[in-house]
Amino acid sequence: MFAGIRVSPQSWWGNNSRMASNQGESSATGLHPLTDRKEYETQYFGFTPKSFVDGVYNAMVEYLSDFVEVTHKYFLDDERFKEQISVEALQESSNRLFVHLRDAFDKAFDRLENYLMKNIFHIPSGIVLPEDKVHMSDPVTESMDQKLDNELEELREKIRNAQYVNCRLQKWLQDVDSVQHVLDSLLAQLQKWQMVCRESNVTDLGETISFVADRTRQLLTQCNAMKATQAERNNNVKGSRYVPVKLQ
């Protein structure tokens, strides 16, 4: 109901002047870059003090609005006040009450904000957090920087070697997959042959193959002998054939 007349924290607190003062303080410290006051405050508390204060302000203004809205609804619904005050006058009075409460709250909250920023959320310029003391007590020298560069180069070389090994392993895995595919195909054929043998009542496949091979060799020997006999007969027939002789 009263959301339309609420004022954002930035328009009431003079945000620009506070930012300028904080920046001036940070630049005047002359410490390590990590000791920037705003960054330090966020690093230590885990949130920016400005966002915390803005959140508290918005919550309080919302509570004020809810209070005025409930009060307005109470007078609007009560039968005793319907004849004594009109709806328009009640609305105007509610708006004036909200503005009065908000103005009084803004003045009080300004004092609270100044106290929080100066005494609670402010980290003095001479304070260095424990995690940043190493940057001041043990600064990085040129030799340390060169050593770090050498270590980085060694790590890059190890990464390149590892990538090469990975490529070789991937190629080897592809070859293994191809061999496995061939073996699976041979195994499937062998299982098929075993099934055929079982259906044909062949108990020992090895003996059967040996027997068939022997019989095949015997048949080949007989065929070769028959071919030799037939060739010999053909030669005999050619030798006894009559050849006419021409008379002169």
Tab-separated table of N, CA and C in Angstrom, residues 22-116:
chain	number	residue	atom	x	y	z
A	22	ASN	N	35.804	7.128	1.774
A	22	ASN	CA	36.450	5.822	1.894
A	22	ASN	C	37.599	5.681	0.915
A	23	GLN	N	37.407	6.179	-0.306
A	23	GLN	CA	38.470	6.077	-1.283
A	23	GLN	C	39.675	6.902	-0.862
A	24	GLY	N	39.419	8.080	-0.290
A	24	GLY	CA	40.536	8.894	0.163
A	24	GLY	C	41.314	8.225	1.260
A	25	GLU	N	40.601	7.561	2.163
A	25	GLU	CA	41.276	6.869	3.253
A	25	GLU	C	42.107	5.715	2.736
A	26	SER	N	41.590	4.975	1.736
A	26	SER	CA	42.318	3.833	1.213
A	26	SER	C	43.584	4.267	0.517
A	27	SER	N	43.509	5.367	-0.242
A	27	SER	CA	44.686	5.799	-0.981
A	27	SER	C	45.734	6.407	-0.074
A	28	ALA	N	45.338	6.846	1.129
A	28	ALA	CA	46.292	7.494	2.020
A	28	ALA	C	47.070	6.503	2.870
A	29	THR	N	46.665	5.245	2.880
A	29	THR	CA	47.342	4.280	3.745
A	29	THR	C	48.737	3.975	3.248
A	30	GLY	N	48.895	3.793	1.901
A	30	GLY	CA	50.211	3.503	1.356
A	30	GLY	C	50.696	2.110	1.663
A	31	LEU	N	49.811	1.181	2.034
A	31	LEU	CA	50.207	-0.178	2.355
A	31	LEU	C	50.119	-1.049	1.114
A	32	HIS	N	50.265	-2.351	1.332
A	32	HIS	CA	50.145	-3.326	0.255
A	32	HIS	C	48.780	-3.183	-0.406
A	33	PRO	N	48.670	-3.425	-1.734
A	33	PRO	CA	47.371	-3.275	-2.399
A	33	PRO	C	46.258	-4.077	-1.752
A	34	LEU	N	46.601	-5.197	-1.116
A	34	LEU	CA	45.557	-6.003	-0.490
A	34	LEU	C	44.960	-5.340	0.738
A	35	THR	N	45.597	-4.269	1.235
A	35	THR	CA	45.091	-3.613	2.435
A	35	THR	C	44.076	-2.532	2.110
A	36	ASP	N	43.556	-2.495	0.896
A	36	ASP	CA	42.472	-1.577	0.589
A	36	ASP	C	41.351	-1.787	1.597
A	37	ARG	N	40.864	-0.673	2.139
A	37	ARG	CA	39.926	-0.783	3.265
A	37	ARG	C	38.646	-1.513	2.884
A	38	LYS	N	38.085	-1.190	1.743
A	38	LYS	CA	36.840	-1.844	1.351
A	38	LYS	C	37.051	-3.337	1.139
A	39	GLU	N	38.144	-3.680	0.461
A	39	GLU	CA	38.429	-5.097	0.245
A	39	GLU	C	38.700	-5.801	1.568
A	40	TYR	N	39.381	-5.107	2.465
A	40	TYR	CA	39.667	-5.700	3.767
A	40	TYR	C	38.391	-5.948	4.556
A	41	GLU	N	37.493	-4.977	4.526
A	41	GLU	CA	36.232	-5.147	5.250
A	41	GLU	C	35.451	-6.336	4.701
A	42	THR	N	35.379	-6.423	3.382
A	42	THR	CA	34.671	-7.555	2.766
A	42	THR	C	35.383	-8.866	3.050
A	43	GLN	N	36.716	-8.845	3.009
A	43	GLN	CA	37.495	-10.060	3.264
A	43	GLN	C	37.303	-10.554	4.695
A	44	TYR	N	37.243	-9.636	5.636
A	44	TYR	CA	37.157	-10.021	7.043
A	44	TYR	C	35.738	-10.428	7.439
A	45	PHE	N	34.747	-9.622	7.054
A	45	PHE	CA	33.373	-9.886	7.485
A	45	PHE	C	32.644	-10.878	6.582
A	46	GLY	N	33.102	-11.024	5.353
A	46	GLY	CA	32.406	-11.909	4.427
A	46	GLY	C	31.280	-11.218	3.680
A	47	PHE	N	31.107	-9.925	3.861
A	47	PHE	CA	30.101	-9.135	3.152
A	47	PHE	C	30.545	-7.683	3.198
A	48	THR	N	29.976	-6.875	2.305
A	48	THR	CA	30.304	-5.452	2.315
A	48	THR	C	29.459	-4.751	3.373
A	49	PRO	N	30.060	-3.920	4.218
A	49	PRO	CA	29.272	-3.203	5.233
A	49	PRO	C	28.142	-2.376	4.625
A	50	LYS	N	28.378	-1.808	3.443
A	50	LYS	CA	27.338	-1.001	2.813
A	50	LYS	C	26.105	-1.840	2.500
A	51	SER	N	26.311	-3.044	1.973
A	51	SER	CA	25.162	-3.894	1.663
A	51	SER	C	24.429	-4.310	2.937
A	52	PHE	N	25.171	-4.522	4.028
A	52	PHE	CA	24.532	-4.882	5.298
A	52	PHE	C	23.661	-3.737	5.807
A	53	VAL	N	24.219	-2.524	5.797
A	53	VAL	CA	23.467	-1.361	6.281
A	53	VAL	C	22.247	-1.116	5.401
A	54	ASP	N	22.413	-1.240	4.088
A	54	ASP	CA	21.271	-1.053	3.189
A	54	ASP	C	20.180	-2.081	3.467
A	55	GLY	N	20.585	-3.314	3.726
A	55	GLY	CA	19.596	-4.347	4.014
A	55	GLY	C	18.825	-4.061	5.287
A	56	VAL	N	19.527	-3.599	6.333
A	56	VAL	CA	18.845	-3.257	7.588
A	56	VAL	C	17.884	-2.094	7.372
A	57	TYR	N	18.330	-1.091	6.624
A	57	TYR	CA	17.472	0.070	6.373
A	57	TYR	C	16.203	-0.345	5.621
A	58	ASN	N	16.361	-1.112	4.567
A	58	ASN	CA	15.197	-1.530	3.781
A	58	ASN	C	14.229	-2.357	4.626
A	59	ALA	N	14.769	-3.226	5.478
A	59	ALA	CA	13.903	-4.036	6.329
A	59	ALA	C	13.121	-3.163	7.310
A	60	MET	N	13.792	-2.177	7.911
A	60	MET	CA	13.113	-1.313	8.872
A	60	MET	C	12.049	-0.450	8.198
A	61	VAL	N	12.350	0.069	7.010
A	61	VAL	CA	11.350	0.866	6.291
A	61	VAL	C	10.149	0.002	5.922
A	62	GLU	N	10.409	-1.243	5.581
A	62	GLU	CA	9.302	-2.148	5.266
A	62	GLU	C	8.451	-2.421	6.504
A	63	TYR	N	9.096	-2.569	7.661
A	63	TYR	CA	8.334	-2.765	8.901
A	63	TYR	C	7.483	-1.533	9.215
A	64	LEU	N	8.034	-0.337	9.000
A	64	LEU	CA	7.255	0.880	9.214
A	64	LEU	C	6.042	0.924	8.290
A	65	SER	N	6.257	0.547	7.035
A	65	SER	CA	5.149	0.538	6.087
A	65	SER	C	4.080	-0.464	6.503
A	66	ASP	N	4.517	-1.646	6.952
A	66	ASP	CA	3.546	-2.649	7.399
A	66	ASP	C	2.772	-2.153	8.622
A	67	PHE	N	3.464	-1.470	9.535
A	67	PHE	CA	2.796	-0.943	10.729
A	67	PHE	C	1.718	0.072	10.355
A	68	VAL	N	2.071	1.008	9.463
A	68	VAL	CA	1.093	2.024	9.057
A	68	VAL	C	-0.057	1.381	8.293
A	69	GLU	N	0.256	0.384	7.483
A	69	GLU	CA	-0.795	-0.282	6.716
A	69	GLU	C	-1.769	-1.017	7.630
A	70	VAL	N	-1.246	-1.700	8.655
A	70	VAL	CA	-2.121	-2.396	9.604
A	70	VAL	C	-2.974	-1.393	10.371
A	71	THR	N	-2.365	-0.274	10.777
A	71	THR	CA	-3.123	0.758	11.492
A	71	THR	C	-4.227	1.335	10.607
A	72	HIS	N	-3.881	1.599	9.354
A	72	HIS	CA	-4.870	2.124	8.411
A	72	HIS	C	-6.027	1.143	8.235
A	73	LYS	N	-5.726	-0.125	8.108
A	73	LYS	CA	-6.772	-1.136	7.918
A	73	LYS	C	-7.647	-1.262	9.172
A	74	TYR	N	-7.034	-1.099	10.338
A	74	TYR	CA	-7.798	-1.201	11.587
A	74	TYR	C	-8.855	-0.097	11.659
A	75	PHE	N	-8.446	1.148	11.403
A	75	PHE	CA	-9.402	2.253	11.440
A	75	PHE	C	-10.418	2.151	10.307
A	76	LEU	N	-9.999	1.593	9.175
A	76	LEU	CA	-10.896	1.490	8.029
A	76	LEU	C	-11.987	0.455	8.265
A	77	ASP	N	-11.669	-0.622	8.987
A	77	ASP	CA	-12.636	-1.693	9.209
A	77	ASP	C	-13.469	-1.498	10.480
A	78	ASP	N	-13.030	-0.628	11.367
A	78	ASP	CA	-13.753	-0.439	12.629
A	78	ASP	C	-14.998	0.425	12.388
A	79	GLU	N	-16.146	-0.094	12.788
A	79	GLU	CA	-17.412	0.613	12.569
A	79	GLU	C	-17.491	1.927	13.350
A	80	ARG	N	-16.772	2.035	14.451
A	80	ARG	CA	-16.842	3.235	15.281
A	80	ARG	C	-16.256	4.453	14.590
A	81	PHE	N	-15.334	4.240	13.624
A	81	PHE	CA	-14.652	5.378	13.005
A	81	PHE	C	-15.152	5.683	11.596
A	82	LYS	N	-16.042	4.852	11.057
A	82	LYS	CA	-16.477	5.064	9.680
A	82	LYS	C	-17.262	6.363	9.521
A	83	GLU	N	-18.047	6.733	10.546
A	83	GLU	CA	-18.839	7.958	10.451
A	83	GLU	C	-18.045	9.184	10.873
A	84	GLN	N	-16.930	8.990	11.560
A	84	GLN	CA	-16.164	10.126	12.068
A	84	GLN	C	-15.089	10.606	11.100
A	85	ILE	N	-14.603	9.714	10.218
A	85	ILE	CA	-13.536	10.087	9.295
A	85	ILE	C	-13.784	9.413	7.953
A	86	SER	N	-13.548	10.150	6.898
A	86	SER	CA	-13.763	9.604	5.558
A	86	SER	C	-12.561	8.760	5.129
A	87	VAL	N	-12.766	7.981	4.056
A	87	VAL	CA	-11.692	7.126	3.545
A	87	VAL	C	-10.537	7.974	3.027
A	88	GLU	N	-10.856	9.089	2.345
A	88	GLU	CA	-9.800	9.946	1.805
A	88	GLU	C	-8.981	10.579	2.929
A	89	ALA	N	-9.672	11.039	3.980
A	89	ALA	CA	-8.950	11.652	5.094
A	89	ALA	C	-8.091	10.624	5.818
A	90	LEU	N	-8.603	9.403	5.941
A	90	LEU	CA	-7.828	8.346	6.586
A	90	LEU	C	-6.588	8.003	5.768
A	91	GLN	N	-6.744	7.981	4.448
A	91	GLN	CA	-5.593	7.690	3.590
A	91	GLN	C	-4.542	8.787	3.699
A	92	GLU	N	-4.982	10.034	3.710
A	92	GLU	CA	-4.049	11.149	3.836
A	92	GLU	C	-3.336	11.124	5.182
A	93	SER	N	-4.065	10.806	6.235
A	93	SER	CA	-3.452	10.738	7.565
A	93	SER	C	-2.433	9.597	7.634
A	94	SER	N	-2.763	8.472	7.002
A	94	SER	CA	-1.828	7.341	7.002
A	94	SER	C	-0.547	7.698	6.259
A	95	ASN	N	-0.696	8.396	5.135
A	95	ASN	CA	0.496	8.804	4.377
A	95	ASN	C	1.355	9.769	5.188
A	96	ARG	N	0.710	10.721	5.848
A	96	ARG	CA	1.460	11.679	6.663
A	96	ARG	C	2.149	10.978	7.830
A	97	LEU	N	1.470	9.984	8.425
A	97	LEU	CA	2.083	9.240	9.520
A	97	LEU	C	3.313	8.474	9.040
A	98	PHE	N	3.199	7.847	7.864
A	98	PHE	CA	4.339	7.092	7.345
A	98	PHE	C	5.523	8.012	7.053
A	99	VAL	N	5.252	9.165	6.437
A	99	VAL	CA	6.331	10.106	6.132
A	99	VAL	C	6.982	10.606	7.418
A	100	HIS	N	6.176	10.890	8.432
A	100	HIS	CA	6.722	11.360	9.712
A	100	HIS	C	7.607	10.289	10.354
A	101	LEU	N	7.121	9.056	10.383
A	101	LEU	CA	7.908	7.972	10.974
A	101	LEU	C	9.187	7.718	10.178
A	102	ARG	N	9.072	7.784	8.866
A	102	ARG	CA	10.253	7.533	8.039
A	102	ARG	C	11.299	8.620	8.224
A	103	ASP	N	10.865	9.874	8.296
A	103	ASP	CA	11.824	10.966	8.498
A	103	ASP	C	12.531	10.829	9.841
A	104	ALA	N	11.765	10.503	10.871
A	104	ALA	CA	12.384	10.324	12.186
A	104	ALA	C	13.340	9.130	12.178
A	105	PHE	N	12.938	8.076	11.488
A	105	PHE	CA	13.807	6.893	11.409
A	105	PHE	C	15.077	7.197	10.624
A	106	ASP	N	14.965	7.983	9.548
A	106	ASP	CA	16.151	8.324	8.758
A	106	ASP	C	17.183	9.069	9.597
A	107	LYS	N	16.727	9.999	10.412
A	107	LYS	CA	17.665	10.753	11.248
A	107	LYS	C	18.358	9.834	12.253
A	108	ALA	N	17.568	8.958	12.870
A	108	ALA	CA	18.166	8.039	13.843
A	108	ALA	C	19.081	7.027	13.157
A	109	PHE	N	18.676	6.578	11.978
A	109	PHE	CA	19.478	5.566	11.287
A	109	PHE	C	20.773	6.157	10.749
A	110	ASP	N	20.755	7.440	10.389
A	110	ASP	CA	21.997	8.079	9.952
A	110	ASP	C	23.046	8.033	11.061
A	111	ARG	N	22.625	8.310	12.281
A	111	ARG	CA	23.569	8.252	13.404
A	111	ARG	C	24.052	6.822	13.632
A	112	LEU	N	23.121	5.861	13.532
A	112	LEU	CA	23.514	4.462	13.694
A	112	LEU	C	24.483	4.037	12.596
A	113	GLU	N	24.214	4.464	11.383
A	113	GLU	CA	25.087	4.085	10.269
A	113	GLU	C	26.490	4.656	10.447
A	114	ASN	N	26.577	5.921	10.829
A	114	ASN	CA	27.891	6.531	11.043
A	114	ASN	C	28.663	5.802	12.137
A	115	TYR	N	27.970	5.419	13.188
A	115	TYR	CA	28.640	4.701	14.275
A	115	TYR	C	29.129	3.334	13.795
A	116	LEU	N	28.280	2.617	13.050
A	116	LEU	CA	28.674	1.294	12.565
A	116	LEU	C	29.867	1.387	11.620
